[in-house]
Tab-separated table of C-alpha atoms in Angstrom:
chain	number	residue	atom	x	y	z
A	1	MET	CA	9.447	6.787	10.167
A	2	ASP	CA	6.531	8.341	12.012
A	3	GLN	CA	5.960	7.744	15.312
A	4	GLN	CA	2.169	5.501	14.708
A	5	THR	CA	4.557	3.310	12.068
A	6	PHE	CA	7.219	2.828	14.419
A	7	GLN	CA	4.397	1.487	17.257
A	8	GLN	CA	2.931	-0.860	15.080
A	9	ALA	CA	6.339	-2.280	13.714
A	10	ILE	CA	7.585	-2.306	17.622
A	11	GLY	CA	4.441	-4.278	18.371
A	12	LEU	CA	4.668	-6.870	15.506
A	13	LEU	CA	8.642	-7.226	16.482
A	14	SER	CA	7.499	-8.094	19.822
A	15	GLY	CA	5.897	-11.444	18.679
A	16	GLU	CA	6.755	-14.842	19.640
A	17	HIS	CA	8.387	-15.630	16.110
A	18	SER	CA	8.433	-12.011	14.396
A	19	LEU	CA	12.272	-12.350	14.859
A	20	THR	CA	13.316	-15.961	13.459
A	21	ILE	CA	10.735	-15.265	10.432
A	22	LEU	CA	12.991	-11.702	9.709
A	23	ARG	CA	16.330	-13.856	10.142
A	24	SER	CA	14.722	-16.462	7.673
A	25	LEU	CA	14.815	-13.620	5.249
A	26	ARG	CA	18.168	-12.369	5.598
A	27	ASP	CA	19.802	-14.054	2.744
A	28	GLY	CA	17.943	-11.253	0.388
A	29	ASN	CA	16.427	-13.865	-1.628
A	30	TRP	CA	12.566	-14.123	-2.349
A	31	HIS	CA	10.680	-16.572	0.155
A	32	LEU	CA	7.088	-17.544	0.044
A	33	SER	CA	5.516	-17.869	3.424
A	34	SER	CA	4.804	-21.467	3.237
A	35	GLU	CA	8.179	-22.023	2.484
A	36	VAL	CA	9.486	-19.908	5.866
A	37	ALA	CA	6.621	-21.547	7.986
A	38	ARG	CA	8.084	-24.815	6.943
A	39	THR	CA	11.951	-23.764	7.728
A	40	LEU	CA	10.870	-22.675	10.836
A	41	ASP	CA	8.176	-25.443	11.755
A	42	ILE	CA	5.283	-22.854	12.809
A	43	HIS	CA	2.129	-22.529	11.095
A	44	THR	CA	1.508	-21.341	7.468
A	45	THR	CA	-1.287	-18.624	8.878
A	46	THR	CA	1.512	-17.422	11.176
A	47	ALA	CA	4.125	-16.651	8.809
A	48	SER	CA	1.907	-15.377	6.783
A	49	LYS	CA	-0.005	-12.741	8.510
A	50	PHE	CA	3.445	-11.537	10.032
A	51	LEU	CA	4.509	-11.285	6.870
A	52	GLN	CA	1.925	-9.500	5.173
A	53	ARG	CA	1.758	-6.833	8.173
A	54	VAL	CA	5.756	-5.628	7.991
A	55	ALA	CA	5.275	-5.525	4.225
A	56	ASP	CA	2.581	-3.149	4.907
A	57	LEU	CA	4.495	-1.365	7.206
A	58	GLY	CA	7.427	-1.399	4.256
A	59	LEU	CA	9.898	-3.219	6.565
A	60	VAL	CA	10.038	-6.277	4.341
A	61	GLU	CA	9.610	-5.914	0.088
A	62	ARG	CA	6.834	-7.719	-1.509
A	63	GLN	CA	5.756	-8.946	-4.953
A	64	ALA	CA	3.204	-11.228	-6.257
A	65	HIS	CA	4.145	-14.728	-6.843
A	66	ASP	CA	0.723	-15.839	-8.728
A	67	SER	CA	-2.836	-14.682	-8.310
A	68	ARG	CA	-2.966	-16.160	-4.991
A	69	THR	CA	0.251	-15.595	-3.213
A	70	PHE	CA	3.539	-13.349	-2.283
A	71	GLU	CA	6.649	-13.386	-1.465
A	72	TYR	CA	8.760	-11.570	0.731
A	73	ARG	CA	12.307	-10.706	0.641
A	74	LEU	CA	14.814	-8.351	3.624
A	75	ARG	CA	16.463	-5.431	1.557
A	76	SER	CA	19.399	-5.716	4.192
A	77	SER	CA	20.007	-7.766	6.849
A	78	HIS	CA	20.112	-4.705	9.343
A	79	LEU	CA	16.805	-2.979	10.256
A	80	ARG	CA	17.154	0.522	11.086
A	81	PHE	CA	14.512	2.638	12.704
A	82	ASP	CA	14.562	6.653	12.021
A	83	VAL	CA	11.664	8.062	14.134
A	84	ASP	CA	10.723	11.540	13.588
A	85	LEU	CA	9.405	12.782	17.058
A	86	SER	CA	8.768	15.948	16.565
A	87	ASP	CA	6.006	14.940	14.263
A	88	ASP	CA	2.478	14.215	15.462
A	89	ALA	CA	0.729	14.057	12.995
A	90	GLY	CA	2.704	11.944	10.301
A	91	PRO	CA	3.631	13.040	6.700
A	92	LEU	CA	-0.122	13.594	6.011
A	93	ARG	CA	0.397	16.149	3.148
A	94	GLU	CA	2.727	13.943	1.603
A	95	VAL	CA	0.793	10.937	1.513
A	96	VAL	CA	-2.006	13.311	-0.126
A	97	ASP	CA	0.692	14.130	-2.726
A	98	PHE	CA	1.235	10.050	-3.407
A	99	TYR	CA	-2.301	9.429	-3.928
A	100	VAL	CA	-2.768	12.522	-6.145
A	101	VAL	CA	0.391	11.559	-8.408
A	102	TYR	CA	-1.431	8.046	-8.289
A	103	PHE	CA	-5.201	9.134	-9.530
A	104	GLN	CA	-3.096	11.653	-12.075
A	105	SER	CA	-1.045	9.270	-13.916
A	106	LEU	CA	-4.411	6.609	-13.849
A	107	PHE	CA	-6.831	8.970	-15.683
A	108	GLU	CA	-3.922	10.075	-17.873
A	109	LYS	CA	-3.433	6.427	-19.052
A	110	ILE	CA	-6.999	5.804	-19.277
A	111	ARG	CA	-7.280	9.057	-21.977
A	112	SER	CA	-4.336	7.282	-24.016
A	113	PHE	CA	-7.077	4.377	-24.098
A	114	GLY	CA	-9.094	6.622	-26.141
A	115	ALA	CA	-12.319	5.072	-24.113
A	116	PRO	CA	-13.859	8.770	-23.192
A	117	ALA	CA	-17.067	6.712	-21.856
A	118	ILE	CA	-14.719	4.825	-19.337
A	119	GLN	CA	-13.226	8.281	-18.541
A	120	THR	CA	-16.158	10.251	-18.331
A	121	GLU	CA	-17.873	7.540	-15.785
A	122	MET	CA	-14.796	7.271	-13.580
A	123	GLU	CA	-14.191	10.754	-13.459
A	124	HIS	CA	-17.711	10.662	-12.231
A	125	ARG	CA	-17.370	8.367	-9.619
A	126	LEU	CA	-13.859	10.026	-7.836
A	127	THR	CA	-15.900	13.400	-8.192
A	128	THR	CA	-19.523	12.466	-7.528
A	129	ASP	CA	-19.663	9.288	-5.382
A	130	HIS	CA	-16.833	10.024	-2.705
A	131	GLN	CA	-17.306	13.553	-1.450
A	132	GLU	CA	-16.023	11.679	1.430
A	133	LEU	CA	-12.848	11.125	0.544
A	134	ARG	CA	-12.071	15.029	-0.946
A	135	ARG	CA	-13.775	16.199	2.587
A	136	ALA	CA	-11.050	14.199	4.528
A	137	VAL	CA	-8.699	15.418	2.463
A	138	PHE	CA	-9.358	18.797	3.375
A	139	ASP	CA	-10.115	18.483	6.835
A	140	GLN	CA	-7.417	16.305	7.973
A	141	MET	CA	-4.310	17.874	5.435
A	142	ILE	CA	-5.130	21.660	6.039
A	143	VAL	CA	-7.547	21.817	8.613
A	144	GLY	CA	-5.636	19.260	11.024
A	145	ALA	CA	-8.952	16.972	12.056
A	146	GLN	CA	-8.444	13.444	13.233
A	147	GLY	CA	-8.265	10.336	11.581
A	148	GLY	CA	-5.085	10.276	9.989
A	149	ILE	CA	-3.323	7.886	7.784
A	150	ASP	CA	-5.160	5.040	7.934
A	151	TYR	CA	-8.737	6.410	8.050
A	152	LEU	CA	-7.113	7.834	4.294
A	153	ARG	CA	-5.616	4.404	3.411
A	154	GLU	CA	-9.955	3.059	4.034
A	155	LEU	CA	-11.487	6.050	1.469
A	156	VAL	CA	-8.579	5.220	-1.009
A	157	ALA	CA	-9.553	1.615	-1.035
A	158	GLU	CA	-13.181	2.377	-1.495
A	159	VAL	CA	-12.317	4.783	-4.416
A	160	HIS	CA	-10.098	2.328	-5.935
A	161	ARG	CA	-12.457	-0.774	-5.959
A	162	ASP	CA	-14.926	1.738	-7.431
A	163	LEU	CA	-12.735	3.118	-10.219
A	164	TRP	CA	-11.486	-0.640	-10.726
A	165	SER	CA	-14.751	-2.031	-11.561
A	166	VAL	CA	-15.584	0.900	-14.061
A	167	CYS	CA	-12.441	0.286	-15.936
A	168	ALA	CA	-12.272	-3.672	-15.990
A	169	GLN	CA	-15.522	-3.641	-16.978
A	170	GLY	CA	-14.954	-1.176	-19.822
A	171	LEU	CA	-11.357	-2.664	-20.636
A	172	GLY	CA	-11.233	-6.246	-19.747
A	173	GLU	CA	-9.487	-7.056	-16.487
A	174	VAL	CA	-5.936	-7.749	-18.455
A	175	PRO	CA	-6.030	-4.450	-19.764
A	176	ALA	CA	-6.913	-2.853	-16.567
A	177	LYS	CA	-4.683	-4.199	-14.207
A	178	GLY	CA	-1.934	-3.294	-16.818
A	179	VAL	CA	-3.532	0.518	-16.483
A	180	PHE	CA	-3.724	0.098	-12.611
A	181	GLN	CA	-0.337	-1.408	-12.115
A	182	ALA	CA	1.097	1.579	-14.149
A	183	ALA	CA	-0.078	4.099	-12.625
A	184	LEU	CA	0.900	2.793	-9.168
A	185	ARG	CA	4.934	2.627	-10.352
A	186	ASP	CA	4.398	6.030	-11.425
A	187	ALA	CA	3.366	7.138	-7.476
A	188	MET	CA	6.040	4.889	-6.509
A	189	SER	CA	8.874	6.180	-8.507
A	190	VAL	CA	8.082	9.715	-7.097
A	191	TYR	CA	7.385	8.959	-3.457
A	192	PRO	CA	9.077	5.691	-2.847
A	193	ASP	CA	10.679	5.781	0.656
A	194	LEU	CA	6.996	7.629	1.960
A	195	ALA	CA	5.124	4.323	-0.284
A	196	TYR	CA	6.695	1.459	1.990
A	197	ARG	CA	6.832	3.358	4.821
A	198	CYS	CA	3.106	4.163	5.353
A	199	GLY	CA	1.703	1.272	3.633
A	200	LEU	CA	0.360	3.467	0.905
A	201	THR	CA	0.227	1.026	-1.645
A	202	ARG	CA	-1.951	-1.540	0.408
A	203	PRO	CA	-5.245	0.029	-0.535
A	204	LEU	CA	-4.237	-0.032	-4.421
A	205	GLU	CA	-3.632	-3.771	-4.392
A	206	SER	CA	-6.934	-5.119	-4.011
């Protein structure tokens, strides 16, 4: 775990209901935030916001329950933190690699649909309309400029929304969702721990 993620985790776990919410997940089963809130007699918003944030940090697992809600579970009843104190910048190069795998897989799957117009438009959006992302990859990962993982996630989220719009309009939302989810699975299969630890799937789930 990088130092930034560790600081965020400590801040979250110091909250009033944090440990009781986590203990409610220790049976290893999937739970809705509303169910947790009802069991603990707390506001649903309190449980929902906390679970969303700890899931972003990779401390709990999250999966879609339906189109509007998620459910959560603990992979283990023990939380352990392995903090890398030698790396001040965090695993930025590995984060870039994760997103490279994701976008490569995404474009490969679009090509397999045999939709050259959609592919061309998506490539144009990525290479022409989002120069800031390319500059950030160079500045932050190669030169070592400030900004870090959070800034990169924001840029990726913007690109993701743009590419999703093109793909959904061209293929339809259901086929497009299948393509994007398959690309995400490919990236997570290569970097599963990194994806959870650094919240890399967050900009790709919207």
